[in-house]
PDB file of N, CA and C in Angstrom:
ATOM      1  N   UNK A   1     -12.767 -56.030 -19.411  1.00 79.00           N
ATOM      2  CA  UNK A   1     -13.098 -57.297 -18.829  1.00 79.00           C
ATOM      3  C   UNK A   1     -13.045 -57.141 -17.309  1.00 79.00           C
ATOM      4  N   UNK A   2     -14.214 -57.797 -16.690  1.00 77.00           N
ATOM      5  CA  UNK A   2     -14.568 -57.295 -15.199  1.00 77.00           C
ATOM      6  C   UNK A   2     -14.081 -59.129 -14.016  1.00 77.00           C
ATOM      7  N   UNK A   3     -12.891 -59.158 -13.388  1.00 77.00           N
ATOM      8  CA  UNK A   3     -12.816 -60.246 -13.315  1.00 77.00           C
ATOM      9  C   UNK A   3     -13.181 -59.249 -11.746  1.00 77.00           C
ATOM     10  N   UNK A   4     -14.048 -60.235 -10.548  1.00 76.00           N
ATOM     11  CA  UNK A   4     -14.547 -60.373  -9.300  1.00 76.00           C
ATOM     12  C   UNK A   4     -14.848 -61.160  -8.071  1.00 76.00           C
ATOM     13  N   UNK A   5     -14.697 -61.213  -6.998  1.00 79.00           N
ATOM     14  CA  UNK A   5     -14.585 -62.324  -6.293  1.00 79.00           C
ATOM     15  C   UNK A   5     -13.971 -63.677  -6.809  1.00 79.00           C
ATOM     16  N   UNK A   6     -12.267 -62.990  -6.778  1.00 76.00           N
ATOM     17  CA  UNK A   6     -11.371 -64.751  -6.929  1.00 76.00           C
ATOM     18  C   UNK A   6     -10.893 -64.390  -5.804  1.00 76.00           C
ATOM     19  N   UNK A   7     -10.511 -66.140  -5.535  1.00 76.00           N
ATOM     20  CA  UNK A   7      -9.876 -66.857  -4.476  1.00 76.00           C
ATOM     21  C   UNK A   7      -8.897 -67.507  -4.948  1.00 76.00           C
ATOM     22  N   UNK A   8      -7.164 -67.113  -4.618  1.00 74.00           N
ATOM     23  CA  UNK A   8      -6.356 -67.871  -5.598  1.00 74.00           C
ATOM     24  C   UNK A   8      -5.660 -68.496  -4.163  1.00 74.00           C
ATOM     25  N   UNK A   9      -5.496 -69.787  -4.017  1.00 73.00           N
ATOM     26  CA  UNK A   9      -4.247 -70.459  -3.255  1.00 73.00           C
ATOM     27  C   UNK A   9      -3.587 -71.438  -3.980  1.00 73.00           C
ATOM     28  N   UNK A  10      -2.222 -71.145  -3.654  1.00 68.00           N
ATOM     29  CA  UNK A  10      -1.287 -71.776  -4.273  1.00 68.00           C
ATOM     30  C   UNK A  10      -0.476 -72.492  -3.038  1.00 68.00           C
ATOM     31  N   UNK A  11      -0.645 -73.516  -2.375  1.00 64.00           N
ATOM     32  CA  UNK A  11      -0.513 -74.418  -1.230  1.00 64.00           C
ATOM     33  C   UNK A  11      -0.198 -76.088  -1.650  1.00 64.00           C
ATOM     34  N   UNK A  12       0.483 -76.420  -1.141  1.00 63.00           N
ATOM     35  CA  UNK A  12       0.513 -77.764  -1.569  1.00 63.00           C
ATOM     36  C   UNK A  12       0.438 -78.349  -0.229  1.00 63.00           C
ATOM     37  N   UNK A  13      -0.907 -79.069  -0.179  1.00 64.00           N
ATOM     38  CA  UNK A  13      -1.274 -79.461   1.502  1.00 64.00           C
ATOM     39  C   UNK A  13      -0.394 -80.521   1.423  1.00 64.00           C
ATOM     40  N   UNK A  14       0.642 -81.741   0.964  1.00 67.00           N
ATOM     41  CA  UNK A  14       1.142 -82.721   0.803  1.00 67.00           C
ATOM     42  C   UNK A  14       3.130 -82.324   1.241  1.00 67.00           C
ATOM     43  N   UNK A  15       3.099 -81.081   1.342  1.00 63.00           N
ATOM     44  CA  UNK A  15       4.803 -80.609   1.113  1.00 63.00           C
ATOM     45  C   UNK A  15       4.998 -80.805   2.968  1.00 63.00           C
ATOM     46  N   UNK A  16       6.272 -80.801   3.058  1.00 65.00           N
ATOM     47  CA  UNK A  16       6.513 -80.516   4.213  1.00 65.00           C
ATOM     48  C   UNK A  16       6.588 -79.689   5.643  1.00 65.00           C
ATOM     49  N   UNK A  17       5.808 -79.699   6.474  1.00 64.00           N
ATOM     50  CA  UNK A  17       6.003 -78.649   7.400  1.00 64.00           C
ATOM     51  C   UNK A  17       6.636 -77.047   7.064  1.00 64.00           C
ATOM     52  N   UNK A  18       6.444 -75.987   7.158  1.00 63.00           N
ATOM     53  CA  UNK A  18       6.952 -74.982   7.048  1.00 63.00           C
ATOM     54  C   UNK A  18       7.622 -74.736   5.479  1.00 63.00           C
ATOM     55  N   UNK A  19       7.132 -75.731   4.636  1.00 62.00           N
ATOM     56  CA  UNK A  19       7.282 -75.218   3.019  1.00 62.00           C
ATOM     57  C   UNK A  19       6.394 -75.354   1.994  1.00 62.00           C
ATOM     58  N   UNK A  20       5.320 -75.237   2.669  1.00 57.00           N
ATOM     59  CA  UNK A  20       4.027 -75.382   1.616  1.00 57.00           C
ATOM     60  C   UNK A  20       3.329 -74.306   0.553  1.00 57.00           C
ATOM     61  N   UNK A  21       4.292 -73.420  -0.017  1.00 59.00           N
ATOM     62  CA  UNK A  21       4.204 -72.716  -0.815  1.00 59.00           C
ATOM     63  C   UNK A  21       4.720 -73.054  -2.140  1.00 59.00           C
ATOM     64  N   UNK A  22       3.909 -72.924  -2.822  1.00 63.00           N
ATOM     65  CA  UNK A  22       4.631 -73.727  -4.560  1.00 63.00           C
ATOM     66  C   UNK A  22       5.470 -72.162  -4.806  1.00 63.00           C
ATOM     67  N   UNK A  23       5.894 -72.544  -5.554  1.00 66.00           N
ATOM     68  CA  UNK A  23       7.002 -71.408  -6.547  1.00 66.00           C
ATOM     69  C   UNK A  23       6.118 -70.946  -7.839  1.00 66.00           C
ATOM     70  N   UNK A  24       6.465 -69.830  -8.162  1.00 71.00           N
ATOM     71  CA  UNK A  24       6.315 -69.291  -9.392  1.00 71.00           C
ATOM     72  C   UNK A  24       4.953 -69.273 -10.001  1.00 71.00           C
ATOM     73  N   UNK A  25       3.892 -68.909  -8.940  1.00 77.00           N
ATOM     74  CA  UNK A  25       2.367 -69.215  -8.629  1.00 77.00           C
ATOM     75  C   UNK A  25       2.053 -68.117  -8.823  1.00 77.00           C
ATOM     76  N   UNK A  26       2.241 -67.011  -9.781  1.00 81.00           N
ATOM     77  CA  UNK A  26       1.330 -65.802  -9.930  1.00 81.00           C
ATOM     78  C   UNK A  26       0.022 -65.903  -9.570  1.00 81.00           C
ATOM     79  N   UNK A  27      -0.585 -64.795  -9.092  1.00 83.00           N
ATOM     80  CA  UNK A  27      -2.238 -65.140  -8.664  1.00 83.00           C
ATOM     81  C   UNK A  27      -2.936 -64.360  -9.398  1.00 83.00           C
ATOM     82  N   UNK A  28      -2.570 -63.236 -10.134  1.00 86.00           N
ATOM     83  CA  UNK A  28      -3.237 -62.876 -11.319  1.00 86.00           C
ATOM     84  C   UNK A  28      -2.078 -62.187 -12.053  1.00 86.00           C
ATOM     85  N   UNK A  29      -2.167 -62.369 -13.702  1.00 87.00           N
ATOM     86  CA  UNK A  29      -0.983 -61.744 -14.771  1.00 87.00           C
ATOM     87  C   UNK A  29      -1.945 -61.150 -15.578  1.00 87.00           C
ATOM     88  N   UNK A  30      -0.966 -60.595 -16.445  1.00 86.00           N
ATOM     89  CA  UNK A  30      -1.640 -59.801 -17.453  1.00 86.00           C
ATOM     90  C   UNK A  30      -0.761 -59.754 -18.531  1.00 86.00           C
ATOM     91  N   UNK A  31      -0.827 -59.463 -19.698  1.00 87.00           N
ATOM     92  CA  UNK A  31       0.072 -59.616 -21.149  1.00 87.00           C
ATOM     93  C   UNK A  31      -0.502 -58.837 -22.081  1.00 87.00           C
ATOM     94  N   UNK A  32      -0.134 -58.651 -22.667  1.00 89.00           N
ATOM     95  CA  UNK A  32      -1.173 -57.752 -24.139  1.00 89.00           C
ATOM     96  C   UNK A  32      -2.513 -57.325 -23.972  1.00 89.00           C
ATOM     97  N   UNK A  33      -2.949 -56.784 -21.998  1.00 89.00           N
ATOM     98  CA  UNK A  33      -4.204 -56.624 -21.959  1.00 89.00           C
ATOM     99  C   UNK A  33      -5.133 -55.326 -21.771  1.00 89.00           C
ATOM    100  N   UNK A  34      -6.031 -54.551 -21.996  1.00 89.00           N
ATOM    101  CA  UNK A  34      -5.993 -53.491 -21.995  1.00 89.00           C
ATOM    102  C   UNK A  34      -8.052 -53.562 -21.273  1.00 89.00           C
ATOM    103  N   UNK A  35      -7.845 -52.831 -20.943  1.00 88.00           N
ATOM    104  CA  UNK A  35      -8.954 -52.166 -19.813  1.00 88.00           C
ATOM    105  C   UNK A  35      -9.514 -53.398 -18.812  1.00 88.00           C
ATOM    106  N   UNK A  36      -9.233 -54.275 -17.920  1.00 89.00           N
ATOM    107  CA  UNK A  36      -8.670 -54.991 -17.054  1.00 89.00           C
ATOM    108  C   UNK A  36      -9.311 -54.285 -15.341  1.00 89.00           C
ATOM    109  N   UNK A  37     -10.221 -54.867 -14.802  1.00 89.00           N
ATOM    110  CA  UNK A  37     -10.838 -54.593 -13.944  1.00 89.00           C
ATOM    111  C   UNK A  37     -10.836 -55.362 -12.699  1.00 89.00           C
ATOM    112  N   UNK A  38      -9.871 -55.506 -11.398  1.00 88.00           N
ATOM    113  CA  UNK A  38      -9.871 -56.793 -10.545  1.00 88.00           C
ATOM    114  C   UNK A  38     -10.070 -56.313  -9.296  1.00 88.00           C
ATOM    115  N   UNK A  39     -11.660 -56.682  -8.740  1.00 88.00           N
ATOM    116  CA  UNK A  39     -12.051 -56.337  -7.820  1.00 88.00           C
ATOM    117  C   UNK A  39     -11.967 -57.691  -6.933  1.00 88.00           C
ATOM    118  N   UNK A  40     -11.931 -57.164  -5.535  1.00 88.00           N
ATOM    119  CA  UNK A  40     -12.420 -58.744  -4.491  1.00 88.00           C
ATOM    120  C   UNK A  40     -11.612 -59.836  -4.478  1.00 88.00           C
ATOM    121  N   UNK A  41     -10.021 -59.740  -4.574  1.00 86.00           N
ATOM    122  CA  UNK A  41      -9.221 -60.945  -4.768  1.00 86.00           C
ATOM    123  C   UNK A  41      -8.925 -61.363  -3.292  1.00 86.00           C
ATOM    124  N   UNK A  42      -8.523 -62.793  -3.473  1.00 86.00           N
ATOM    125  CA  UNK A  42      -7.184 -62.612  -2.138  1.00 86.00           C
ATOM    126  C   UNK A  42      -6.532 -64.102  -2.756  1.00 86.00           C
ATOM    127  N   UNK A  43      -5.473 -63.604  -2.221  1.00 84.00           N
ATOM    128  CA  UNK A  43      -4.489 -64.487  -3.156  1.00 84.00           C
ATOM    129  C   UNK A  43      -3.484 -64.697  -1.943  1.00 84.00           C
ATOM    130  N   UNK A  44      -3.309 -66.660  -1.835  1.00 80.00           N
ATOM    131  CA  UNK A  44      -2.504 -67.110  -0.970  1.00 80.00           C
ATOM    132  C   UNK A  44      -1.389 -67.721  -1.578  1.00 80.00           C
ATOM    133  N   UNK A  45      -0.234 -67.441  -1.828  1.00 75.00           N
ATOM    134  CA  UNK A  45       0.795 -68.480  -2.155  1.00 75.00           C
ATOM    135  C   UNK A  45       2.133 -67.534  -2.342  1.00 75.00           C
ATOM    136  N   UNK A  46       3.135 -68.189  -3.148  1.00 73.00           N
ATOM    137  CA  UNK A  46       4.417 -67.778  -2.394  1.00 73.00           C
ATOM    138  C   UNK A  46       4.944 -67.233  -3.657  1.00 73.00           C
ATOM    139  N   UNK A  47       4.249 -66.251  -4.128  1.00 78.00           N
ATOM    140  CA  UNK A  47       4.721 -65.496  -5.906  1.00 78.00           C
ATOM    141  C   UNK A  47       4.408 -63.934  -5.585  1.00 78.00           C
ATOM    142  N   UNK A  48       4.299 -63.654  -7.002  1.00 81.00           N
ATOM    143  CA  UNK A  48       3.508 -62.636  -7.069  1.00 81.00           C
ATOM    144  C   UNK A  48       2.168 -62.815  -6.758  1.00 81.00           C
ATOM    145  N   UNK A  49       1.647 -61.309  -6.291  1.00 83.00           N
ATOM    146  CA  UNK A  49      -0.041 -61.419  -6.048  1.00 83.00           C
ATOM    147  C   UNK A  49      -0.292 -61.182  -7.432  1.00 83.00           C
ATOM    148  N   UNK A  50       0.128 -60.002  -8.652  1.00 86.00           N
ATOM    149  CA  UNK A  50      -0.840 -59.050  -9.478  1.00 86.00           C
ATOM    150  C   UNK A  50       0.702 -59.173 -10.259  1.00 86.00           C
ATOM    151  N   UNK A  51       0.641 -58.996 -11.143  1.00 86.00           N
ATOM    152  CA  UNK A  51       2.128 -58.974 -12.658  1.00 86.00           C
ATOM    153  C   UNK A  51       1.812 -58.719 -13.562  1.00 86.00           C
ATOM    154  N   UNK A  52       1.679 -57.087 -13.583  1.00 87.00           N
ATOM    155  CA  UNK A  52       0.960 -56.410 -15.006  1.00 87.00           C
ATOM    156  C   UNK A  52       2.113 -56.701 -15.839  1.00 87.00           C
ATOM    157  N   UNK A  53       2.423 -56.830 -16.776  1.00 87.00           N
ATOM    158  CA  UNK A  53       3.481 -57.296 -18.036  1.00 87.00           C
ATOM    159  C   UNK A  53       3.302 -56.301 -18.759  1.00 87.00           C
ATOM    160  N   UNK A  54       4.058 -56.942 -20.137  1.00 89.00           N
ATOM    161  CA  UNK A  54       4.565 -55.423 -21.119  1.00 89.00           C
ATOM    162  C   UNK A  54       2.916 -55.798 -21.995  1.00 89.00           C
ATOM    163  N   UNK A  55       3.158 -54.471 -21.960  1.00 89.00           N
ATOM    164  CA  UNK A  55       1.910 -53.910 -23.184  1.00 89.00           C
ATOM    165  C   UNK A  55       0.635 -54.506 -22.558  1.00 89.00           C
ATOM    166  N   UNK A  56       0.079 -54.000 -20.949  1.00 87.00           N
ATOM    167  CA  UNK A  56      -0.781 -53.643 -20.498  1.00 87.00           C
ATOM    168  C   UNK A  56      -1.143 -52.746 -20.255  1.00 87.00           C
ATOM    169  N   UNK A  57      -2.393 -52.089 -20.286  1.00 87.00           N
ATOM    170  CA  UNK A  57      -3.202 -50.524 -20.069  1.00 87.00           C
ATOM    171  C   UNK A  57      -4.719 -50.951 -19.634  1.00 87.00           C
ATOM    172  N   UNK A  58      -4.497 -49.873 -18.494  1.00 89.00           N
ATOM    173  CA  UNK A  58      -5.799 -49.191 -17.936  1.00 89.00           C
ATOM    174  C   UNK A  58      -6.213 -50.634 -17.385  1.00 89.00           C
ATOM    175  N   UNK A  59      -5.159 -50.869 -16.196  1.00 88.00           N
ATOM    176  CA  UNK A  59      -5.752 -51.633 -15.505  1.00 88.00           C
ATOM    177  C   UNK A  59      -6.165 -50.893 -14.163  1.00 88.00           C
ATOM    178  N   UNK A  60      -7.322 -51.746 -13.483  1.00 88.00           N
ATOM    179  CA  UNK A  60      -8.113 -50.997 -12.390  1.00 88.00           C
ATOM    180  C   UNK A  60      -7.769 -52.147 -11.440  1.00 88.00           C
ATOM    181  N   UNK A  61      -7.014 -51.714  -9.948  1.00 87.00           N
ATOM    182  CA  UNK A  61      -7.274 -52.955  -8.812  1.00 87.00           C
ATOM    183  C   UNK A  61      -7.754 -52.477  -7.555  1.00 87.00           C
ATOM    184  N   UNK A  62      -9.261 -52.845  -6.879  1.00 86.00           N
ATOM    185  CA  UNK A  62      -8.985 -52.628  -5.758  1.00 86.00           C
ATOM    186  C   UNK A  62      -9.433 -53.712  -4.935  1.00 86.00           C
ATOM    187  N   UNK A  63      -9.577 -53.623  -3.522  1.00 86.00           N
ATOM    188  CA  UNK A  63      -9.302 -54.472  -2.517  1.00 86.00           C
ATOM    189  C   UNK A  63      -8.854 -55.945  -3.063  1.00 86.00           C
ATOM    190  N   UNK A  64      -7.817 -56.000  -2.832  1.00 85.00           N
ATOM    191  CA  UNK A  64      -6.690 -57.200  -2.619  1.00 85.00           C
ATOM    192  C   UNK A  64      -6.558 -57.505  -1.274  1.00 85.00           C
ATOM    193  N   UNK A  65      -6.313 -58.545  -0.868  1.00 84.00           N
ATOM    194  CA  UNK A  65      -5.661 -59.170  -0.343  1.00 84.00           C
ATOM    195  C   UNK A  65      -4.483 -59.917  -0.200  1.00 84.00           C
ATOM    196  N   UNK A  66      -3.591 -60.111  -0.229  1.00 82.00           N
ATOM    197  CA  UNK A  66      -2.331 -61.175  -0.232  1.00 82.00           C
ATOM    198  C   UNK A  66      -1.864 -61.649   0.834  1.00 82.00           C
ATOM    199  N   UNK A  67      -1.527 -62.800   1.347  1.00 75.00           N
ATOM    200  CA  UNK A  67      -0.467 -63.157   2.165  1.00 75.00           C
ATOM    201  C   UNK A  67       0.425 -64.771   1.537  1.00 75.00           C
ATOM    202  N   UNK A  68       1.235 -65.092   2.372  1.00 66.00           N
ATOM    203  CA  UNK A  68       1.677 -64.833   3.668  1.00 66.00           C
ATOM    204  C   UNK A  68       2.351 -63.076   3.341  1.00 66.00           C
ATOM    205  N   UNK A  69       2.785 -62.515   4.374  1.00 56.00           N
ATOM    206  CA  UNK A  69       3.323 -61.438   4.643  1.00 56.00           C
ATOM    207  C   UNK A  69       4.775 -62.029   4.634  1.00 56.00           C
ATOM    208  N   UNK A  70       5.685 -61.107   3.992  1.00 46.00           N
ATOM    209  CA  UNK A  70       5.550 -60.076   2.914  1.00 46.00           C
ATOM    210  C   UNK A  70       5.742 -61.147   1.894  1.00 46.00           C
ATOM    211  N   UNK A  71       5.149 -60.587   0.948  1.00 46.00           N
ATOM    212  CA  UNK A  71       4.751 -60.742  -0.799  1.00 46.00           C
ATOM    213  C   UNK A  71       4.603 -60.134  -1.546  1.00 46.00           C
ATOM    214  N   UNK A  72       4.932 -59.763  -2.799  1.00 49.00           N
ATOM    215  CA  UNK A  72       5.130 -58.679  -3.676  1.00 49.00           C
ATOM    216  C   UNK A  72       3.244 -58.694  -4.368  1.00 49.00           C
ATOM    217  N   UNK A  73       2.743 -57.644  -4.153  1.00 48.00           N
ATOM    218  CA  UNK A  73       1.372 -56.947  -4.134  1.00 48.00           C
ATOM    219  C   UNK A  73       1.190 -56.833  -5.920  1.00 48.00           C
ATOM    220  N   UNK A  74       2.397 -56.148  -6.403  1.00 51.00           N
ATOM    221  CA  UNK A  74       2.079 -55.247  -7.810  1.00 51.00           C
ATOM    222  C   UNK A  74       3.208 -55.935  -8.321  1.00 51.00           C
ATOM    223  N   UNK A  75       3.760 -56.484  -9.302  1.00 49.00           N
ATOM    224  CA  UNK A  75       5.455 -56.907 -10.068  1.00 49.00           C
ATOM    225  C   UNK A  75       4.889 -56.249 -11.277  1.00 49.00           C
ATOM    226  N   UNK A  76       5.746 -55.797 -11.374  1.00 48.00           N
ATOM    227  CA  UNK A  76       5.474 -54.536 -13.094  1.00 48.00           C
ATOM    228  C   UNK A  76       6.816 -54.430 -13.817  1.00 48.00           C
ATOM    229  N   UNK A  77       6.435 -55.425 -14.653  1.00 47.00           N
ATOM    230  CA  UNK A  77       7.326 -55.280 -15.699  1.00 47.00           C
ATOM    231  C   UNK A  77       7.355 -55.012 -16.800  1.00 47.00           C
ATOM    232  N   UNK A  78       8.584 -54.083 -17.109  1.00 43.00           N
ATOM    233  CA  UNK A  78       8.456 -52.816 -18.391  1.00 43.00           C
ATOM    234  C   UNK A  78       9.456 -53.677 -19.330  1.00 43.00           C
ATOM    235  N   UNK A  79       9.071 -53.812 -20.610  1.00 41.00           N
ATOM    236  CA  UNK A  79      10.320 -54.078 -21.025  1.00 41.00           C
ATOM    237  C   UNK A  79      11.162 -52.774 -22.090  1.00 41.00           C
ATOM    238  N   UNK A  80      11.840 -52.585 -22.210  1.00 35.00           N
ATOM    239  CA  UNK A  80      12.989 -51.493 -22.537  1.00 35.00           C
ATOM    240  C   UNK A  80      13.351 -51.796 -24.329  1.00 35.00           C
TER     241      UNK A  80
END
């Protein structure tokens, strides 16, 4: 699956001065997914950018974007 040119913001124009980032706003996940293609993102908000999860394969990412600076790019979680 070929996902391309997204635009993710996670902003709440209504919050207060200097806290307009929602919580827990992944900008792209993944779960049980396998051959996974994410070209052309940019992703604004205050999470993860990308959260490959358990029992994903052969995912492909290139040019990302993320901010604000710093923000976690890749969260990869294995489970054990």
């Amino acid at each position: 699956m070929w996902f391309d040119d997204i635009y993710n913001n996670a902003t709440a124009v209504n919050a207060p001065f200097g806290s307009n980032w929602v919580q827990n706003t992944d900008g792209f996940d993944t779960m049980d997914a396998n051959n996974i293609i994410l070209t052309n993102m940019v992703y604004q908000g205050g999470d993860d950018c990308i959260a490959i999860k358990p029992r994903s394969y052969n995912i492909f990412v290139q040019n990302v974007t993320s901010s604000p600076v710093p923000t976690y790019l890749v969260y990869l979680l294995i489970s054990v």
